[in-house]
Coordinates of C-alpha atoms and ligand atoms in Angstrom, one line a residue:
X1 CA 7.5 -34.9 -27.3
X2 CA 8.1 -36.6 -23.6
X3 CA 10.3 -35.2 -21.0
X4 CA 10.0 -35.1 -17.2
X5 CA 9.7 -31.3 -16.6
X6 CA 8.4 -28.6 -18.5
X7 CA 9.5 -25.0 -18.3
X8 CA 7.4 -22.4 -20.0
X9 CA 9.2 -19.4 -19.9
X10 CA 13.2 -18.4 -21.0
X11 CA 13.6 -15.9 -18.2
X12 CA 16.0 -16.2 -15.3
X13 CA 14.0 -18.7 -13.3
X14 CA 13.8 -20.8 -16.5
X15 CA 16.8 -21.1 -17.9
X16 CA 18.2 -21.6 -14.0
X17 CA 15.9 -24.3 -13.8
X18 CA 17.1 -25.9 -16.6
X19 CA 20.4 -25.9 -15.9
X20 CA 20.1 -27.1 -12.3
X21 CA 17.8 -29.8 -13.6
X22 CA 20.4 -30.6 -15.9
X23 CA 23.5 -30.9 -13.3
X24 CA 21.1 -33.7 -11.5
X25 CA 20.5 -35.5 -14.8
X26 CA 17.2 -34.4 -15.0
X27 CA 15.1 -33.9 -18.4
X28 CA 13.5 -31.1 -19.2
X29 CA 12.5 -29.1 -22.3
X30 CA 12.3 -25.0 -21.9
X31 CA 9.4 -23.2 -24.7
X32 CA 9.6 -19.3 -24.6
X33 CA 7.3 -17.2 -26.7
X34 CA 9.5 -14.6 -28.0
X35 CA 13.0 -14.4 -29.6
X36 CA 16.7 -15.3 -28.4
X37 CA 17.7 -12.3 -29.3
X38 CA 14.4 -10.1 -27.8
X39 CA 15.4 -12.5 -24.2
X40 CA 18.7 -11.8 -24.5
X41 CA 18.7 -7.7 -24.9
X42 CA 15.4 -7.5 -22.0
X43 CA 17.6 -4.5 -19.9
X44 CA 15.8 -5.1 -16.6
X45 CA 17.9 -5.8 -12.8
X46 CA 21.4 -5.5 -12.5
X47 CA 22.1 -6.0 -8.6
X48 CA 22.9 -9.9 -7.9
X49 CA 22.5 -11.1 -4.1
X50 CA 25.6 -13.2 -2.6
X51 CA 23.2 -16.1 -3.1
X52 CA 22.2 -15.8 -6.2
X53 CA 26.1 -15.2 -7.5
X54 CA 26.7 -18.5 -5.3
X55 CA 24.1 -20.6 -7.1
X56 CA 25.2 -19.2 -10.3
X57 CA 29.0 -20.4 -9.5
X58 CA 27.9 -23.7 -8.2
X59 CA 26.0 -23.9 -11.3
X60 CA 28.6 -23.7 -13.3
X61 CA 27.3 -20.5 -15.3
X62 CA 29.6 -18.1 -13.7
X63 CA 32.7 -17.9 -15.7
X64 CA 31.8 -14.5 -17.3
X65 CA 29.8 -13.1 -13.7
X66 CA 33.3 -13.8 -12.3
X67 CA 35.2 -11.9 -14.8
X68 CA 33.1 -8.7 -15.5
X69 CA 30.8 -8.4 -12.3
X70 CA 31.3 -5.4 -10.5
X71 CA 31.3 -6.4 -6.3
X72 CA 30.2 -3.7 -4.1
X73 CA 30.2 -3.2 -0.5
X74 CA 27.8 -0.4 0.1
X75 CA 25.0 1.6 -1.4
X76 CA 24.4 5.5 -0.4
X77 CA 21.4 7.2 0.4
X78 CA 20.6 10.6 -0.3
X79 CA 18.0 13.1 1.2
X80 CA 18.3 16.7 1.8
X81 CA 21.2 17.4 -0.3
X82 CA 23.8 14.9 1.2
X83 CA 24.4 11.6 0.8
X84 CA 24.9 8.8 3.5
X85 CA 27.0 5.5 2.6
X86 CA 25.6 2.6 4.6
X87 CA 28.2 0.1 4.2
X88 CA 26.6 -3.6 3.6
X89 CA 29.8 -5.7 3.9
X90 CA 30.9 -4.7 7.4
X91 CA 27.3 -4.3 9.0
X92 CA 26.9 -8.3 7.4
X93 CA 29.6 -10.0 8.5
X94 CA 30.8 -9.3 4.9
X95 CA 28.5 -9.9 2.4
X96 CA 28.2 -8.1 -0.8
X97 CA 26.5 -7.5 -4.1
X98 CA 27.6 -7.8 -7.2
X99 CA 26.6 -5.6 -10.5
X100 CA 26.1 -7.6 -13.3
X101 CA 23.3 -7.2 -15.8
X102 CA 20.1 -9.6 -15.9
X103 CA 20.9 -9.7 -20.2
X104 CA 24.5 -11.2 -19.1
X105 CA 23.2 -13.7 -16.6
X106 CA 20.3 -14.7 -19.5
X107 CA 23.1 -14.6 -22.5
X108 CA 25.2 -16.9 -19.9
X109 CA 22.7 -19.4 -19.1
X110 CA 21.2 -19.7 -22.8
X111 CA 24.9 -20.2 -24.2
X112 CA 25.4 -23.0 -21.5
X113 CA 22.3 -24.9 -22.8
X114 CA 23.2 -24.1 -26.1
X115 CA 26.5 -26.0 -25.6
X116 CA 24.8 -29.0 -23.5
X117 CA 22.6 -29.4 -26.6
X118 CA 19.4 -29.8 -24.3
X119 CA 15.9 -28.2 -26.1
X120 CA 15.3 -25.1 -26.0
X121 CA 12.4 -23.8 -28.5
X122 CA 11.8 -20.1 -28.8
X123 CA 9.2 -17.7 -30.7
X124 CA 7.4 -20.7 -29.6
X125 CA 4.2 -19.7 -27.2
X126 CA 2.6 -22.2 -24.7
X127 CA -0.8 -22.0 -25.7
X128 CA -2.4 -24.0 -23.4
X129 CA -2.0 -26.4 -20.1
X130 CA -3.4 -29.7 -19.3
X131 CA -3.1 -29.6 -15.6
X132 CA -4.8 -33.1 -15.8
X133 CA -2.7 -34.8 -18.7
X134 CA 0.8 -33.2 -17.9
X135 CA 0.8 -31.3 -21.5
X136 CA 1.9 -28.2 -22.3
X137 CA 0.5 -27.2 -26.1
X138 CA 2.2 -25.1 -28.5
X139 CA 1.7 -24.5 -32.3
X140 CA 0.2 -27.6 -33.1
X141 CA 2.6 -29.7 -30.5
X142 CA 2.1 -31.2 -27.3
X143 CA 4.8 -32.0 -25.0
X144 CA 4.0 -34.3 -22.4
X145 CA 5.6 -34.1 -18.9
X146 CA 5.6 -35.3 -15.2
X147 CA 6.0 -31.5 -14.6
X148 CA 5.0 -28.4 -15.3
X149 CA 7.4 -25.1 -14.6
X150 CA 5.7 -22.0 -14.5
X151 CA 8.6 -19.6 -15.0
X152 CA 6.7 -17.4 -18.1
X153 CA 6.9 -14.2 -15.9
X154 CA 3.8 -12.1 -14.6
X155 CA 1.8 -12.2 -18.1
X156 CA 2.3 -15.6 -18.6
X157 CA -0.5 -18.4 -19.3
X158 CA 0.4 -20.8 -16.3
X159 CA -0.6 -18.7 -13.7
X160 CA -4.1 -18.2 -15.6
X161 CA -4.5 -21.9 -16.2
X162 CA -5.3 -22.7 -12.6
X163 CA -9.2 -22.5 -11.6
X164 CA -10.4 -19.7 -10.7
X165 CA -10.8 -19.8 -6.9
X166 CA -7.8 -22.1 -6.2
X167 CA -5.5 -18.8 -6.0
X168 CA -5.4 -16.2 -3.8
X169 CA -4.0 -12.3 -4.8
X170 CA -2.5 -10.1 -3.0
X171 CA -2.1 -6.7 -5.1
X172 CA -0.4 -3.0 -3.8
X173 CA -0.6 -1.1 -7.2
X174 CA 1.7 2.2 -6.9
X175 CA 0.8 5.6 -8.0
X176 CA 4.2 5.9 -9.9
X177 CA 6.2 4.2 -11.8
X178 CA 10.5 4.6 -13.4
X179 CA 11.8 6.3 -16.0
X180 CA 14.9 4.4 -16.6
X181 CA 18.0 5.0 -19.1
X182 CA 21.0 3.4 -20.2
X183 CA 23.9 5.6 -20.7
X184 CA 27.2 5.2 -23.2
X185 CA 29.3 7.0 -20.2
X186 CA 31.4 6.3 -17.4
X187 CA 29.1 6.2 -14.1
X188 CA 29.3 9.0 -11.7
X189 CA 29.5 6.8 -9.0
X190 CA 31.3 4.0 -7.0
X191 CA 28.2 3.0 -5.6
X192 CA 24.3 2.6 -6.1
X193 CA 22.8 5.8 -4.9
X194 CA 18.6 6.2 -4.1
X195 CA 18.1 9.7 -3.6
X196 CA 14.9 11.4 -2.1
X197 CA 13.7 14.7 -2.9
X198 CA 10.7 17.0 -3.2
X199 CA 11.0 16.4 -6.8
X200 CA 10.0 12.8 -6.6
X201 CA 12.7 9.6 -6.4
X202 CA 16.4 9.3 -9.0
X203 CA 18.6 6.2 -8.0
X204 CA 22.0 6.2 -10.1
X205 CA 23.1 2.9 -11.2
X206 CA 25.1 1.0 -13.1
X207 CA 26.2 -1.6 -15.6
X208 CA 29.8 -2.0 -16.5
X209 CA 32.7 0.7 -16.0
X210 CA 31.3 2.4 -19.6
X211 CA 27.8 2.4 -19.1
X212 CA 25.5 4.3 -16.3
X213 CA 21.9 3.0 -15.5
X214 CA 19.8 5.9 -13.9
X215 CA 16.4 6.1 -13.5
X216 CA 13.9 9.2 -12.6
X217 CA 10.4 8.3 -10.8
X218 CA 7.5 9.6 -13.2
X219 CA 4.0 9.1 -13.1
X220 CA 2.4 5.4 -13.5
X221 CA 1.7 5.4 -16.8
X222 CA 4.1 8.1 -18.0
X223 CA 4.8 8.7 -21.6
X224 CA 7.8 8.2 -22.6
X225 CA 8.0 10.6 -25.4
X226 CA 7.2 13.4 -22.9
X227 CA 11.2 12.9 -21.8
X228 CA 13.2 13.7 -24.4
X229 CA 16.8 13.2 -23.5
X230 CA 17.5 16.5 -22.4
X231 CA 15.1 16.6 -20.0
X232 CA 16.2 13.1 -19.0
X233 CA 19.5 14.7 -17.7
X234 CA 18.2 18.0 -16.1
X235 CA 15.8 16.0 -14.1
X236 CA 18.5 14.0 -12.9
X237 CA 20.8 16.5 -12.4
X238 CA 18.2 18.7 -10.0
X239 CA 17.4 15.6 -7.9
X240 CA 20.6 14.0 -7.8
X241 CA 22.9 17.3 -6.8
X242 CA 24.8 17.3 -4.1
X243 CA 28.1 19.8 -3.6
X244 CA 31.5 18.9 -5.0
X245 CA 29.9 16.3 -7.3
X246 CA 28.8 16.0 -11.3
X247 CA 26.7 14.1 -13.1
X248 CA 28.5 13.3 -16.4
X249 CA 26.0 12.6 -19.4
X250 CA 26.1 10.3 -22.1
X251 CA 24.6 9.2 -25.3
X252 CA 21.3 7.8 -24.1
X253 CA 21.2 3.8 -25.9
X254 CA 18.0 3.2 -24.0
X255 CA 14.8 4.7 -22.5
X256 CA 11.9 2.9 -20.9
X257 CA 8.6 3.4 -18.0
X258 CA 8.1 0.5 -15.9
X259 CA 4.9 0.8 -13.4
X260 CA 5.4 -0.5 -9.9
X261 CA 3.5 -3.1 -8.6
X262 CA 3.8 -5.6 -5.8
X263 CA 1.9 -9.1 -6.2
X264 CA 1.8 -12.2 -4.7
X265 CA -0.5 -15.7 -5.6
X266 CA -0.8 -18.2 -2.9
X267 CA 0.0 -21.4 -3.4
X268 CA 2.5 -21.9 -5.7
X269 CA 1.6 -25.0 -6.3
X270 CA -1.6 -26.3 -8.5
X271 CA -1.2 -30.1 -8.9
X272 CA 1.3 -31.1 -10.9
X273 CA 2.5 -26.8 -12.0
X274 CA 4.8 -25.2 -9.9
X275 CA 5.1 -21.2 -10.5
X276 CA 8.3 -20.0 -10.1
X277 CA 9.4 -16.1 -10.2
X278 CA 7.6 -13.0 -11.6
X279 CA 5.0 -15.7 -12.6
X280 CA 3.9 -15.9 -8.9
X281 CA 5.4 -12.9 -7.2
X282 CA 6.1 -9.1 -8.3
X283 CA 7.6 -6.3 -6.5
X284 CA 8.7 -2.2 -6.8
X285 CA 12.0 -2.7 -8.1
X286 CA 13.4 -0.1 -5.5
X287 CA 14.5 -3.3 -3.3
X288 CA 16.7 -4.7 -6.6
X289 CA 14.5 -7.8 -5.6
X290 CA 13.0 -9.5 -8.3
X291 CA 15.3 -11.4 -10.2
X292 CA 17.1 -12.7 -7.2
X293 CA 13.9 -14.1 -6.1
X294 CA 13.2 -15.8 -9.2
X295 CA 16.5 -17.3 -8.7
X296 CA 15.4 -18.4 -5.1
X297 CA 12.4 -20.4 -6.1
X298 CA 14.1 -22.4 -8.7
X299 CA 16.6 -23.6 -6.0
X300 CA 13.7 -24.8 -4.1
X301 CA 12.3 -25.8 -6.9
X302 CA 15.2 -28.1 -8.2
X303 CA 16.5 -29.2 -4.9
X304 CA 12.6 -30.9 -4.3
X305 CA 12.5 -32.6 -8.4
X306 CA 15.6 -34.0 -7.7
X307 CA 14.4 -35.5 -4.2
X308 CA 11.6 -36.9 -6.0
X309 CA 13.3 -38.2 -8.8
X310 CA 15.8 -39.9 -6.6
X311 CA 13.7 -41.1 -3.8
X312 CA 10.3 -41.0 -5.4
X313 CA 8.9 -38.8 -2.7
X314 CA 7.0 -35.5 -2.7
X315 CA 7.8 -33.9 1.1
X316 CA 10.2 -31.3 -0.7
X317 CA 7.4 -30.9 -3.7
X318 CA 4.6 -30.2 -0.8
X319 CA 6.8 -27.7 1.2
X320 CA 7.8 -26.0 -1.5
X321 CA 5.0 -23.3 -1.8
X322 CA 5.2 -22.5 2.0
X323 CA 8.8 -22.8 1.7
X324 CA 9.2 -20.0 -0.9
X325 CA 6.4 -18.0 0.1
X326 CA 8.3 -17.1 3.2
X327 CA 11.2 -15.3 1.6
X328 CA 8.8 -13.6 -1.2
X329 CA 6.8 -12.1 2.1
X330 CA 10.3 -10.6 3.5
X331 CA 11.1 -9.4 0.0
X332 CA 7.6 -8.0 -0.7
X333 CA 8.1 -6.5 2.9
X334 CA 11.3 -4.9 1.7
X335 CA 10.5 -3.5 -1.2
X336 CA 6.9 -1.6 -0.3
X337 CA 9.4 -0.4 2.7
X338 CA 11.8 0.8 0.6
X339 CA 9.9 2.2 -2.0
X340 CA 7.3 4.2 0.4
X341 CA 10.0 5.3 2.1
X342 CA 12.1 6.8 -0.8
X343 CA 9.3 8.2 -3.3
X344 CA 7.3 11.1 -3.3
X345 CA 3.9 10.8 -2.5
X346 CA 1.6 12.3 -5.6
X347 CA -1.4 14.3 -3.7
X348 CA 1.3 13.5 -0.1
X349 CA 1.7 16.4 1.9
X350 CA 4.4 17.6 4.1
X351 CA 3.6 15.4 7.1
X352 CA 4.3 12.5 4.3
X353 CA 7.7 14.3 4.0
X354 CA 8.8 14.8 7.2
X355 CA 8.1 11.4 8.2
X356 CA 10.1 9.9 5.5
X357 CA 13.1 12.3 6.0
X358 CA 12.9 11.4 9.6
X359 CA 13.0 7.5 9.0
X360 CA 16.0 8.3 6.4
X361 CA 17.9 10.3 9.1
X362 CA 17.4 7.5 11.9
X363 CA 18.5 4.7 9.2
X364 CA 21.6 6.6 8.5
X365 CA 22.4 7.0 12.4
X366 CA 21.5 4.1 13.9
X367 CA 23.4 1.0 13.8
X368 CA 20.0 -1.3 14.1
X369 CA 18.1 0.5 11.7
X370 CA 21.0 0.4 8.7
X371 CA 21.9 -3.3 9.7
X372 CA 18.0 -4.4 9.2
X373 CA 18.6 -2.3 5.6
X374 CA 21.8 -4.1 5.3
X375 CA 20.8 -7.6 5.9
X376 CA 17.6 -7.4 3.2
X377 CA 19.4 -5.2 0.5
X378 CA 22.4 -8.0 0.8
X379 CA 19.9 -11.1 1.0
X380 CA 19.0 -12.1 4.1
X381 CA 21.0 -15.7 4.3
X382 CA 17.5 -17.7 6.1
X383 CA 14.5 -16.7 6.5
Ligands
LIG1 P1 10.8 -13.0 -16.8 O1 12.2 -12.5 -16.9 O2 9.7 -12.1 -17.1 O3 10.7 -14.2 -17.8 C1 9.5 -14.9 -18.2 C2 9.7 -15.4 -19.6 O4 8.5 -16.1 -20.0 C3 8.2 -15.8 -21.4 N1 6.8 -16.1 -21.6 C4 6.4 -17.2 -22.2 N2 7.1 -18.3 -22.7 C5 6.4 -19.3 -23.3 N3 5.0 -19.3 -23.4 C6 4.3 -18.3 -22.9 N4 3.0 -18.3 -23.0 C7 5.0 -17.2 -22.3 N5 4.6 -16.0 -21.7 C8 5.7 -15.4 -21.3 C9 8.6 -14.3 -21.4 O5 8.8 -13.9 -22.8 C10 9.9 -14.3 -20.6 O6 11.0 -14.5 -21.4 O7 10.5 -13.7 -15.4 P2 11.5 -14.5 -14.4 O8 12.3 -15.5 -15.1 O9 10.6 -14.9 -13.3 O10 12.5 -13.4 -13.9 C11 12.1 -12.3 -13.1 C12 12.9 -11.1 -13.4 O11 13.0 -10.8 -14.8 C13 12.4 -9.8 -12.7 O12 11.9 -10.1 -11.4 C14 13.5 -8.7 -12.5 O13 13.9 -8.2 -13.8 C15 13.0 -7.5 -11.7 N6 13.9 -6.4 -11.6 C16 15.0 -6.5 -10.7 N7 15.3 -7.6 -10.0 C17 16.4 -7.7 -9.2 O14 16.6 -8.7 -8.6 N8 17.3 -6.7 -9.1 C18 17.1 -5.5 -9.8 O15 18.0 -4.7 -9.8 C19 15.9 -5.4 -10.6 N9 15.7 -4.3 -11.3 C20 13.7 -5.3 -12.3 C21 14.6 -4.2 -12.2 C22 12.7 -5.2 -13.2 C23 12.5 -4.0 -14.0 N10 11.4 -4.0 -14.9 C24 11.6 -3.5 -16.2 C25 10.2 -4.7 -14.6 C26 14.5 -3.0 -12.9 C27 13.4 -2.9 -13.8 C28 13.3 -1.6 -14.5
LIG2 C1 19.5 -1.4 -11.8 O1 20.7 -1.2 -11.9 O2 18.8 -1.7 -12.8 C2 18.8 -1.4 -10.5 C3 19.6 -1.2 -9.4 C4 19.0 -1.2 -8.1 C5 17.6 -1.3 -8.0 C6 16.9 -1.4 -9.1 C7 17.5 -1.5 -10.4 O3 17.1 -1.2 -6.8

């Protein structure tokens, strides 16, 4: 098989990729190594920057994101028993952010290609990559390509297909990690709330108007059979309390420990590869980050294959690593902040404490500090 770009990896970034590529009459053919239906139930992010819901609409894929997406206009912190609403829309000229489920934008963007009728092969691994050739193998196959799309997430092969030595890492591993459910109940909540207390970290999130998405910090590599559901819900009622409020609970449909990590490889570019997404970049999820980056990239990504195969130049091809490496410092920035600042410290002490309850008091009091939350949590428009 011949096409002009390769895109290992059925993710976010890939499937945006594609479809981007395919607006500019571009070819490309996307492999991903496990199942539609294992892509397409993934529960990961659910918080979608203005930018990311714009590229989605221009896109095309938004019909659905339109319909069901939840916008919000604020988020609340919560620390010492009270909660604090910092509104995003009015401290950013009016941006928002809009609740909408990383399974939805994936089941969106796999229907579309469905429909264009463009290749799309899953349970199908890339085995190997010809950085040389321009071939990406796979169960006896070869596909040969001008391009090669790294978007196969942080355990991928294309990251691990460039020379050793022609990367640089950049690692922060984090001595916790999230307990995180999916609830059949009505959320407690209007808005996202992180709350901090002695007991460790709980944010309260969401989905759709039936279905609640809380998470608990545990330790790094907590079992998850050490939570039963009941003690799911008493965590999170002791560290989310606050007067005059309840937590309703739920059947639980889902229950899962992520470890937090941040990560970042430098360049992005190896020859003729191009990673794109959690391939190239991880962070805490405290920051709701991730996926919006992923998204970022590919923009880049697109906008400098379709100077080339217009114009026949590389400038955008050669800036593009710089170019996206920029926003993933910010984000990476963002996140650590966020997440040092809201979790407990295991082996911390009570200096730890007070310093984070003092930076959580100054952020909900003054204007600058909860406008430089504002603008990051929202998506900062340049950086
Ligand atoms: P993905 O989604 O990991 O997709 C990579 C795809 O590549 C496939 N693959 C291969 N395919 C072919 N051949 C191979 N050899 C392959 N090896 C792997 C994989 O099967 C997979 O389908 O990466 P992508 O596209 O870069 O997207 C990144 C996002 O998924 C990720 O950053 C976010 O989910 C992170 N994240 C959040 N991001 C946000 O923006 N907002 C949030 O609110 C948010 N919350 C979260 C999160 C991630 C979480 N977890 C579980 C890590 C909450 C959690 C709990
Ligand atoms: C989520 O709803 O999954 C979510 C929300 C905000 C975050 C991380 C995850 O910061």
């Amino acid at each position: 098989m011949r096409t002009q770009v390769a895109i290992v990896g059925a993710g976010p970034a890939g499937l945006t990729l594609g479809r981007l590529l395919e607006n500019a009459g571009i070819e490309s053919v996307i492999l991903e190594s496990r199942s539609r239906a294992y892509c397409e139930a993934r529960i990961r992010a659910g918080v979608l920057e203005q930018g990311t819901v714009d590229l989605l609409r221009e896109a095309g894929v938004a019909e659905r994101l339109d319909r069901e997406g939840i916008v919000h206009h604020g988020i609340s912190l919560q620390f010492d028993g009270e909660r604090h609403r910092i509104p995003l829309s009015d401290l950013t000229g009016g941006r928002s952010i809009v609740i909408y489920g990383q399974t939805e934008v994936v089941k969106d963007l796999i229907a579309a290609r469905e429909a264009s009728g463009l290749p799309m092969l899953f349970d199908t691994p890339a085995e190997s990559i010809d950085l040389e050739r321009g071939i990406v193998r796979h169960a006896g196959n070869e596909i040969e390509c001008d391009v090669i799309a790294g978007c196969d997430g942080f355990h991928g092969v294309c990251r691990e297909s460039v020379p050793a030595g022609a990367l640089r890492e950049f690692t922060r591993e984090y001595p916790y990690g999230w307990l995180g459910i999916l609830a059949d109940v009505e959320p407690s909540i209007d808005e996202l709330v992180y709350a901090h207390t002695e007991q460790g970290f709980a944010l309260l999130s969401l989905r759709s108007p039936t279905r609640s998405r809380y998470y608990l910090q545990v330790d790094h590599d907590e079992d998850v059979d050490r939570w039963p559901d009941d003690r799911v819900w008493e965590e999170l009622q002791r560290r989310t309390a606050v007067a005059g409020w309840t937590l309703q609970e739920g059947p639980v449909l889902e229950k899962g420990v992520t470890g937090m990590r941040s990560y970042v490889c430098e360049p992005l570019r190896h020859r003729r590869l191009f990673l794109a997404g959690d391939a190239a970049h991880i962070v805490p999820p405290t920051g709701a980050k991730g996926l919006n980056l992923a998204i970022h990239d590919v923009r880049l990504l697109a906008e400098a294959l379709i100077r080339f195969y217009e114009r026949g130049d590389e400038v955008l091809l050669d800036a593009y690593s710089d170019a996206c490496l920029r926003r993933v410092w910010r984000c990476e920035h963002f996140s650590w902040w966020m997440t040092t600042t809201l979790h407990l410290q295991p082996g911390g002490d009570s200096f730890d404490l007070q310093l984070q309850r003092s930076q959580l008091h100054y952020l909900t009091t003054s204007h600058a500090q909860a406008t430089a939350l504002a603008e990051n949590y929202v998506g900062l428009a340049t950086v």
